[in-house]
mmCIF file of C-alpha atoms in Angstrom:
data_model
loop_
_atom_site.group_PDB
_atom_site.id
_atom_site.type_symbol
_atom_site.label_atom_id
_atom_site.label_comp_id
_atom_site.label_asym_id
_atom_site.label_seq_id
_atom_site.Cartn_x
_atom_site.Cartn_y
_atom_site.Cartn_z
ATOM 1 C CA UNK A 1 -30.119 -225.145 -129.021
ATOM 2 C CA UNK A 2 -29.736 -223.059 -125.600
ATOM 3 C CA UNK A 3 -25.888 -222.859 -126.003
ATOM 4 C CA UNK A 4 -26.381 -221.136 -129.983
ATOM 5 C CA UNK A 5 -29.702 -218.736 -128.320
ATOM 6 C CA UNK A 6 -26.953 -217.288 -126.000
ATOM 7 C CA UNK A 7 -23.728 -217.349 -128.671
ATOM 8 C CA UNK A 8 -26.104 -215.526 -130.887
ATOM 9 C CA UNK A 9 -27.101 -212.912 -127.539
ATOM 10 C CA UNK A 10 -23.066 -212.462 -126.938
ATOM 11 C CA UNK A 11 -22.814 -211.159 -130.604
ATOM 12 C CA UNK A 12 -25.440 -209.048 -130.149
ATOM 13 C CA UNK A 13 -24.506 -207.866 -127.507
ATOM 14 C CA UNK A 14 -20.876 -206.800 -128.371
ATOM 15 C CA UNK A 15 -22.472 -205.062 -131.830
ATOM 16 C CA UNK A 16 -25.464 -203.437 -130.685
ATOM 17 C CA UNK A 17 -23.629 -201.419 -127.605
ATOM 18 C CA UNK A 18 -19.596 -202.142 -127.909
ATOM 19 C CA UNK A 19 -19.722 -198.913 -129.743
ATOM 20 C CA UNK A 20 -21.377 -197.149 -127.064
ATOM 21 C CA UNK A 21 -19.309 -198.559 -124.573
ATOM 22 C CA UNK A 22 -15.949 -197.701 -126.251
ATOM 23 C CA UNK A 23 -16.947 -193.605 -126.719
ATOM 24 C CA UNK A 24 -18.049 -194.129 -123.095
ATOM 25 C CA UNK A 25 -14.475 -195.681 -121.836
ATOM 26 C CA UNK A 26 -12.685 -193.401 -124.440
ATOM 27 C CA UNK A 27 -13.750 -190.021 -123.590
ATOM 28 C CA UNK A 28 -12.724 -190.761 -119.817
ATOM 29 C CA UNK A 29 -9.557 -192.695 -120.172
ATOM 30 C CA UNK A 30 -8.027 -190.597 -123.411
ATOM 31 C CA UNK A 31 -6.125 -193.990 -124.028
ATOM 32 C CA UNK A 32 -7.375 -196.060 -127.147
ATOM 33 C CA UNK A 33 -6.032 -199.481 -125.657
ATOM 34 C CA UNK A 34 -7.500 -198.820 -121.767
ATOM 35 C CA UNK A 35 -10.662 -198.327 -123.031
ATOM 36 C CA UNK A 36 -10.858 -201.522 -125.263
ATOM 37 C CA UNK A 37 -9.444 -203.738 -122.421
ATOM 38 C CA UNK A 38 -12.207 -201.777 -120.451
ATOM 39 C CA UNK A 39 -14.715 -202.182 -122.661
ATOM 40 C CA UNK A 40 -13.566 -206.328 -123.090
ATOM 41 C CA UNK A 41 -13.742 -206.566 -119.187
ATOM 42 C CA UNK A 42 -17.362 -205.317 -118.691
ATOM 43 C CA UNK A 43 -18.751 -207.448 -121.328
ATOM 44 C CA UNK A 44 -16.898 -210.558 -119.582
ATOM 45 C CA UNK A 45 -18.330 -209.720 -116.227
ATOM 46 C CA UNK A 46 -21.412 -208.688 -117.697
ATOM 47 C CA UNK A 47 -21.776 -212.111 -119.635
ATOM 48 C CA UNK A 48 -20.805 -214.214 -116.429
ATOM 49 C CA UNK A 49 -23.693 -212.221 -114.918
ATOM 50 C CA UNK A 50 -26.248 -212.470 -117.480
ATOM 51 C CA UNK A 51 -28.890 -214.294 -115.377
ATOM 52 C CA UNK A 52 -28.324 -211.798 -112.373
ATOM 53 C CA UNK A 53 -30.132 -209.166 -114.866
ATOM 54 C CA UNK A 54 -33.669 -209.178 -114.374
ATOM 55 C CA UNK A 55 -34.398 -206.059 -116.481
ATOM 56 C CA UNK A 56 -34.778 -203.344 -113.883
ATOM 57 C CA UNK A 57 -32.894 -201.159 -116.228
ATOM 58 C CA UNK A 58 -31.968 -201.158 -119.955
ATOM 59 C CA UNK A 59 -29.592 -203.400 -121.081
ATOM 60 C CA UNK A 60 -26.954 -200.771 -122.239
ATOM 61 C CA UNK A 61 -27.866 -198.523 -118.390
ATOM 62 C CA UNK A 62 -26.736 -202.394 -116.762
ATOM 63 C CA UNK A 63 -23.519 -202.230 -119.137
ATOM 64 C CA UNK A 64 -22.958 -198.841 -118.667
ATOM 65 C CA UNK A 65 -22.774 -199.100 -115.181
ATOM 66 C CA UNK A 66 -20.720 -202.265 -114.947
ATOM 67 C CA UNK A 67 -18.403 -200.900 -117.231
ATOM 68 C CA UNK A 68 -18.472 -197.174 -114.764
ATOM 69 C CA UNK A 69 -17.170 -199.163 -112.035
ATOM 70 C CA UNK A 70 -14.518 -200.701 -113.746
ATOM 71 C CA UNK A 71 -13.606 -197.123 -115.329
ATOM 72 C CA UNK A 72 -13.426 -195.704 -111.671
ATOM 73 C CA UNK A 73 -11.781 -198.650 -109.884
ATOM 74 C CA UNK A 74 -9.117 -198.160 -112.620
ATOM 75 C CA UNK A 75 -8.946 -194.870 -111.923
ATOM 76 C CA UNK A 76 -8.433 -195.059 -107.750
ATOM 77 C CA UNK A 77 -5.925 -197.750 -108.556
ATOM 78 C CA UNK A 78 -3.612 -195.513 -110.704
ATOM 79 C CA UNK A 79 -3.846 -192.984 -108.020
ATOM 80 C CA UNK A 80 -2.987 -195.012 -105.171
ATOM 81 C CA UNK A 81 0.115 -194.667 -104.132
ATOM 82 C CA UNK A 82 0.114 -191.260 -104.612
ATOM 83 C CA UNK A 83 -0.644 -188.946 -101.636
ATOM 84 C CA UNK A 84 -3.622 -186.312 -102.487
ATOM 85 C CA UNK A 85 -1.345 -183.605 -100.541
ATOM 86 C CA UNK A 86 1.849 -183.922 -101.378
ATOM 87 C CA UNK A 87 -0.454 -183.328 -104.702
ATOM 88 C CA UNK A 88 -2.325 -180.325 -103.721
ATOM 89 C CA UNK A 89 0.785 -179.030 -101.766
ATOM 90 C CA UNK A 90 3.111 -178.897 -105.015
ATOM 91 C CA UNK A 91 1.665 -176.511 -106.862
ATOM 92 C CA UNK A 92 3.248 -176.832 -110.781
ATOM 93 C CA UNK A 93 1.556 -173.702 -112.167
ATOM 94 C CA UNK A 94 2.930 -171.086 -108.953
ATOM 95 C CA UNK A 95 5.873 -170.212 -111.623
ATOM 96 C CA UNK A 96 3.382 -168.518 -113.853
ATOM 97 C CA UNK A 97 2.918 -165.776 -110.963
ATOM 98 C CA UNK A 98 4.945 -163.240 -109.432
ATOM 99 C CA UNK A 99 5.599 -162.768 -105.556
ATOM 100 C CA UNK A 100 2.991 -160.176 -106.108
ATOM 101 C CA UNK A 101 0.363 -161.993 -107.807
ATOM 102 C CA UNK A 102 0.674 -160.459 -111.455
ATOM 103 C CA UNK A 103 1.460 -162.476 -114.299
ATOM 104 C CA UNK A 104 4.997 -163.708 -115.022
ATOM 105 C CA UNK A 105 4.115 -163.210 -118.480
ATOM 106 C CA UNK A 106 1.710 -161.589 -120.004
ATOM 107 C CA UNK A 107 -1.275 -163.444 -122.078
ATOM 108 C CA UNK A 108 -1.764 -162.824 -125.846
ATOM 109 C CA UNK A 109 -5.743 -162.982 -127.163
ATOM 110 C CA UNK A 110 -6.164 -166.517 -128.256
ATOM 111 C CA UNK A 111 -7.495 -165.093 -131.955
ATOM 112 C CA UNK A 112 -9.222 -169.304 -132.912
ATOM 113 C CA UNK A 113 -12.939 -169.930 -132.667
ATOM 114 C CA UNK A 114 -13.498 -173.171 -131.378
ATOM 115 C CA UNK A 115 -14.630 -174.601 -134.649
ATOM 116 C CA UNK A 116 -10.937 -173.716 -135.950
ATOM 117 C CA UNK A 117 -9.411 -175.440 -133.071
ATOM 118 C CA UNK A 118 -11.657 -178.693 -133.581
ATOM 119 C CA UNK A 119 -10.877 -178.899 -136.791
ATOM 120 C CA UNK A 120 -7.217 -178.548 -136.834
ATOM 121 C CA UNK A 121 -5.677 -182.246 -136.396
ATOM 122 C CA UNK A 122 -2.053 -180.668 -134.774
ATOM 123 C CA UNK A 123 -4.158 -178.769 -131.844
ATOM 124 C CA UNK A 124 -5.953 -182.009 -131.001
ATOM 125 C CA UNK A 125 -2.869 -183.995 -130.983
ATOM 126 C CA UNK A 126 -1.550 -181.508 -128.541
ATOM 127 C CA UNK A 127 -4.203 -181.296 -126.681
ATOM 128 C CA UNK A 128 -3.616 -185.141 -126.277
ATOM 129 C CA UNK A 129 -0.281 -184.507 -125.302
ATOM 130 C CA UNK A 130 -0.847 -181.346 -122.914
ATOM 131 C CA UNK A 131 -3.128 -183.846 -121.330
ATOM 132 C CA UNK A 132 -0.513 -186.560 -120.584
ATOM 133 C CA UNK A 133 2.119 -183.751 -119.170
ATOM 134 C CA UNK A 134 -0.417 -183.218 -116.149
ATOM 135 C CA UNK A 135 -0.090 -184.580 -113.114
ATOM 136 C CA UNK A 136 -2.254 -187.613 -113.128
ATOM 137 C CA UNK A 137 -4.882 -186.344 -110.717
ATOM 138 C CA UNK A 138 -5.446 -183.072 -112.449
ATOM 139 C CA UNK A 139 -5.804 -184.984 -115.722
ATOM 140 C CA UNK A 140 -8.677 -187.707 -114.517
ATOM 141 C CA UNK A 141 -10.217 -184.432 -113.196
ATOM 142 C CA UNK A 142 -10.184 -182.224 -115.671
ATOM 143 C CA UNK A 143 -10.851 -185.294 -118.553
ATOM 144 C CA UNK A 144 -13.875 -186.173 -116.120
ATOM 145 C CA UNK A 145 -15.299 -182.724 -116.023
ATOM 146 C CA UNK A 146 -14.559 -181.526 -119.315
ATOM 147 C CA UNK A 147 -14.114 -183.947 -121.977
ATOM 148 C CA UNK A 148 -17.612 -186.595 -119.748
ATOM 149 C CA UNK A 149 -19.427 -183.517 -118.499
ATOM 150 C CA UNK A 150 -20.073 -185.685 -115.262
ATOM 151 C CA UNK A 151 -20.959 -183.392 -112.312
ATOM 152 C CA UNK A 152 -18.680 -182.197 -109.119
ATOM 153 C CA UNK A 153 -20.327 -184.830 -107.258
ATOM 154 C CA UNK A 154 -19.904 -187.551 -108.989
ATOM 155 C CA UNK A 155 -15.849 -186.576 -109.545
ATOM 156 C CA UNK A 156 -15.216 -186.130 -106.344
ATOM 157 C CA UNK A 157 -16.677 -190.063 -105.623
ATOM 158 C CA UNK A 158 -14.853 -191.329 -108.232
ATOM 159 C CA UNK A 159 -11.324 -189.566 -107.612
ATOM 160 C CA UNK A 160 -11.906 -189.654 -103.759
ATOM 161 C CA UNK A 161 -11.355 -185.256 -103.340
ATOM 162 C CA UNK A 162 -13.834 -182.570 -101.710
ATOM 163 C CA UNK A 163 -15.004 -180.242 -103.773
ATOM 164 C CA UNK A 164 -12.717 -177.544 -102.293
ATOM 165 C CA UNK A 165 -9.839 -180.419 -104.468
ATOM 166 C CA UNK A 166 -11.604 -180.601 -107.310
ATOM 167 C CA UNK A 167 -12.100 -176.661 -108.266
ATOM 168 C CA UNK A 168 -7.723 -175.989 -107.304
ATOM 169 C CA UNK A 169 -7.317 -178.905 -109.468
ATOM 170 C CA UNK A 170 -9.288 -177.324 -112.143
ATOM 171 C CA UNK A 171 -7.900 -174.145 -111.862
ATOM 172 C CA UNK A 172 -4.503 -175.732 -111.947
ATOM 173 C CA UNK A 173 -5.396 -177.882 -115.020
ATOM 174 C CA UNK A 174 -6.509 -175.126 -116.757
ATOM 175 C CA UNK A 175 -3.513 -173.119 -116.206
ATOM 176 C CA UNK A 176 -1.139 -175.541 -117.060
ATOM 177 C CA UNK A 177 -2.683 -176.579 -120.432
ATOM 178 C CA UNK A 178 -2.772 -173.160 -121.872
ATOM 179 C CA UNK A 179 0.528 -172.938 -121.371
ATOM 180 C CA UNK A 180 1.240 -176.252 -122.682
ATOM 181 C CA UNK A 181 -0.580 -175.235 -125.747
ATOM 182 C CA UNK A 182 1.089 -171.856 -126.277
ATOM 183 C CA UNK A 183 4.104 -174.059 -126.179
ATOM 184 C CA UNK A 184 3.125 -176.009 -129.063
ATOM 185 C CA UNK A 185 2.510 -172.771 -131.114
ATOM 186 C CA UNK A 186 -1.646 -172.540 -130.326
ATOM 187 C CA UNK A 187 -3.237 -169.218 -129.778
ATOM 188 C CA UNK A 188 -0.376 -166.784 -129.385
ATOM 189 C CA UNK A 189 0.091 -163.840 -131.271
ATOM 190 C CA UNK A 190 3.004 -164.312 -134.076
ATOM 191 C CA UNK B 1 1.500 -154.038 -103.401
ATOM 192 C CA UNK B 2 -0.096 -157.238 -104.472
ATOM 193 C CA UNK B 3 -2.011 -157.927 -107.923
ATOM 194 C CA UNK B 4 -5.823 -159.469 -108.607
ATOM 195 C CA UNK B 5 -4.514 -161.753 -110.675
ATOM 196 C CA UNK B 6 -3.832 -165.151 -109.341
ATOM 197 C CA UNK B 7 -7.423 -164.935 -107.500
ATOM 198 C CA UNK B 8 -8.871 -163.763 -110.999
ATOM 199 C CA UNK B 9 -7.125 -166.875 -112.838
ATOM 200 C CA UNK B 10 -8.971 -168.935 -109.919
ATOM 201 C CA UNK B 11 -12.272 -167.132 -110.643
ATOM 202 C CA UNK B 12 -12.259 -167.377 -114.453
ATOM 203 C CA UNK B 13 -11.998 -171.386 -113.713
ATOM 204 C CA UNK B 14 -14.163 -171.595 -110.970
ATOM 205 C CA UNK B 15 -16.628 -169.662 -112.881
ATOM 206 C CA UNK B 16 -16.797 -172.736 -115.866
ATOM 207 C CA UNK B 17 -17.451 -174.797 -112.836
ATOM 208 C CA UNK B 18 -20.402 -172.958 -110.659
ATOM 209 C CA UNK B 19 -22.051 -169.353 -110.553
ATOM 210 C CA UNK B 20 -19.673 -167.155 -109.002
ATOM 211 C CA UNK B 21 -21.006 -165.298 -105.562
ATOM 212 C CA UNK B 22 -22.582 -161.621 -105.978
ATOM 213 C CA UNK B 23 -19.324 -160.210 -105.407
ATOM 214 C CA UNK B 24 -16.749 -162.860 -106.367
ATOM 215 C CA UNK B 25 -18.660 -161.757 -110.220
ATOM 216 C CA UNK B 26 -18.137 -157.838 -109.707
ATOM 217 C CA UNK B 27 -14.262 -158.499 -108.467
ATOM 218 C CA UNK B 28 -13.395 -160.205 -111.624
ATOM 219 C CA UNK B 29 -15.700 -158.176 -113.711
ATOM 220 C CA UNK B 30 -14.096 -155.273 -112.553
ATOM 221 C CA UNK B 31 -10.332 -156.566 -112.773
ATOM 222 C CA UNK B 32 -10.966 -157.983 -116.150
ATOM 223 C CA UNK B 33 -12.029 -154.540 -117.226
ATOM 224 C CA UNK B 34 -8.200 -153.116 -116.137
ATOM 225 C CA UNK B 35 -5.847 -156.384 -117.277
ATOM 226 C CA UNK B 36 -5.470 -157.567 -120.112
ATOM 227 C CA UNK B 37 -3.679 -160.556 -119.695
ATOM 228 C CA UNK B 38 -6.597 -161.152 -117.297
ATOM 229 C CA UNK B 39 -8.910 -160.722 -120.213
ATOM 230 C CA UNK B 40 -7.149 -162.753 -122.528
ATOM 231 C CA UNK B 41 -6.557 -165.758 -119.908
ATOM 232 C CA UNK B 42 -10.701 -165.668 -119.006
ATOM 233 C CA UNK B 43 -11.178 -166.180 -123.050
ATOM 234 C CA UNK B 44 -9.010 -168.649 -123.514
ATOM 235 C CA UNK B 45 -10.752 -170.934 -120.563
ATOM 236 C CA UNK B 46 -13.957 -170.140 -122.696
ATOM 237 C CA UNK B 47 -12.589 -170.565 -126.006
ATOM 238 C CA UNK B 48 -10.713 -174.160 -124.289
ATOM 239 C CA UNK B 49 -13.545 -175.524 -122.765
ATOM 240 C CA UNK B 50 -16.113 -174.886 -125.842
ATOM 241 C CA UNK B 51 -13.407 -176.590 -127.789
ATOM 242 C CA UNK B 52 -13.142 -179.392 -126.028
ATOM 243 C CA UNK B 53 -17.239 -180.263 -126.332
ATOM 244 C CA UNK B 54 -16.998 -179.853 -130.021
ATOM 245 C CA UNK B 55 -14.448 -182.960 -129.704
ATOM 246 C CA UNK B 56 -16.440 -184.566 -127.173
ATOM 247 C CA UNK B 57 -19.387 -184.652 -129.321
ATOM 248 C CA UNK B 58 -17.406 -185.383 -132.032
ATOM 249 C CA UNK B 59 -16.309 -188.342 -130.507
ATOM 250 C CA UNK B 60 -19.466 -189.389 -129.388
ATOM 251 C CA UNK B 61 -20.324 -189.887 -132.952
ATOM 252 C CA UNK B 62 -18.192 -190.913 -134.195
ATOM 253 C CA UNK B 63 -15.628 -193.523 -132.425
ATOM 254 C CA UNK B 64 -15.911 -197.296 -132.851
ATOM 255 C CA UNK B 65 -14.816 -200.254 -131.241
ATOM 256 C CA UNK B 66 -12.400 -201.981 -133.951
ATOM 257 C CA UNK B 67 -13.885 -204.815 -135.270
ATOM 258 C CA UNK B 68 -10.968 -207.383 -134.382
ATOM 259 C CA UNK B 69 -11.617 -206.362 -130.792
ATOM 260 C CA UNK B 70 -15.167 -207.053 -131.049
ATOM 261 C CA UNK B 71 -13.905 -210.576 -132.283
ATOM 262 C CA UNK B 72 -11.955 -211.236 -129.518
ATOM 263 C CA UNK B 73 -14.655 -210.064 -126.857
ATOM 264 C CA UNK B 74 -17.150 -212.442 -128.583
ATOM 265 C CA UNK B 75 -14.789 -215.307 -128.822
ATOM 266 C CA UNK B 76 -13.339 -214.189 -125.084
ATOM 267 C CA UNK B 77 -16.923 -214.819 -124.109
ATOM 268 C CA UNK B 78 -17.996 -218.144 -125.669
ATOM 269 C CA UNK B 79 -14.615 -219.457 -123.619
ATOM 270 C CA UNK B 80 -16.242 -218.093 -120.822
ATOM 271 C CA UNK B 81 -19.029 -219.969 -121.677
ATOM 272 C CA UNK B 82 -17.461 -223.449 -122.030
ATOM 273 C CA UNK B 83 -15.653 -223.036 -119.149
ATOM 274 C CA UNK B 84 -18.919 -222.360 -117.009
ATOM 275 C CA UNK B 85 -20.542 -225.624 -118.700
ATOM 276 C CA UNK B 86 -17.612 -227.643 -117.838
#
């Protein structure tokens, strides 16, 4: 009888918030698969600690945060053998700039609302693939920031950088995308 | 003689990120008035970023874990289970 109470509690569980969980992983990672072997983790550890959950919080907060230390553990581990300055110090946007600061080339008006952009399947793919050309820092930052919302604070705990790190990273991000995009055809003037 | 621009790029950004200082606003305010290419690069972080929370929210709504995935967590689980009780 016990054994089929908690059976029937693990289904439950996995339809009332695996859902929530998934857009959670998914909007971070940008990677279909991480995110449902994410997802699969937390509700493993989360069902091997079921009786360590006395109800201080929600049950989907207690997921939620199981499955945000997973998300950031994954992210410090893909990051680890790669040296934050070396990073910072190889600056893959300085060829956009002249010696005196101007533009290498000059910007067209980007002429798309954003509703046009969402809604066009070919700018979202490369987006996507804009994404995956950055270096890997910039990328958890700037999918952290922009694509979570979660604050400076919290970014710079989860990717290990000061703040000073996390606004050149932006600013690099940021850069590098639009030309990425412009690349693909997106928001230049024909 | 050297150009705004770089620094203004850095603004435009840093401005999605925190409010500017008093006079960090009224150096790119006043640059973006002159350049163009200035202009067009501080839309385009806009018009990017606004973008980017339509498909946030979008996703949000709309994304689900596959249903054969759910399977396998459940059934994952239950192993989990039997293991434990061994």
């Amino acid at each position: 009888m016990a054994m089929k109470q908690e059976d029937g509690d693990v289904t439950a569980w996995v339809n009332t918030y695996g859902d929530n969980l998934y857009r959670f992983a998914r909007i971070r990672l940008r990677d279909h698969d991480i995110a449902e072997d994410m997802v699969q983790e937390t509700f493993l550890a989360a069902w091997k600690a079921r009786d360590n959950f006395k109800g201080e919080s929600t049950r989907k907060t207690w997921l939620i945060g199981i499955l945000k230390h997973k998300i950031i553990d994954h992210i410090r581990k893909q990051v680890r053998n790669r040296k934050l300055d070396t990073e910072l110090s190889q600056d893959p946007t300085s060829p956009l700039f002249n010696a005196n600061q101007s533009w290498r080339d000059a910007n067209h008006a980007w002429l798309d609302s954003p509703d046009k952009l969402f809604q066009d399947g070919e700018f979202r793919d490369a987006l996507e693939q804009c994404l995956q050309h950055l270096p890997l820092r910039q990328r958890q930052i700037f999918v952290l920031r922009e694509f979570a919302g979660e604050d400076a604070e919290s970014i710079c705990n989860s990717c290990e950088v000061t703040s000073t790190n996390l606004h050149v990273l932006m600013h690099r991000a940021r850069l590098s995308l639009r030309k990425c995009l412009e690349k693909h055809g997106f928001g230049a003037k024909s | 003689m050297n150009h705004f621009c770089h620094q203004a790029s850095r603004l435009s950004s840093d401005a999605l990120e925190h409010p500017l200082s008093w006079s960090d606003r009224i150096k790119l305010r006043l640059h973006l008035m002159m350049c163009g290419s200035c202009r067009h690069y501080h839309h385009s972080t806009q018009l990017l970023q606004a973008t980017i929370h339509k498909i946030c929210n979008d996703e949000l709504r709309s994304q689900k874990l596959p249903e054969q995935r759910k399977k396998e967590i459940i059934e994952a689980c239950k192993n989990e289970q039997q293991n434990q009780n061994k």
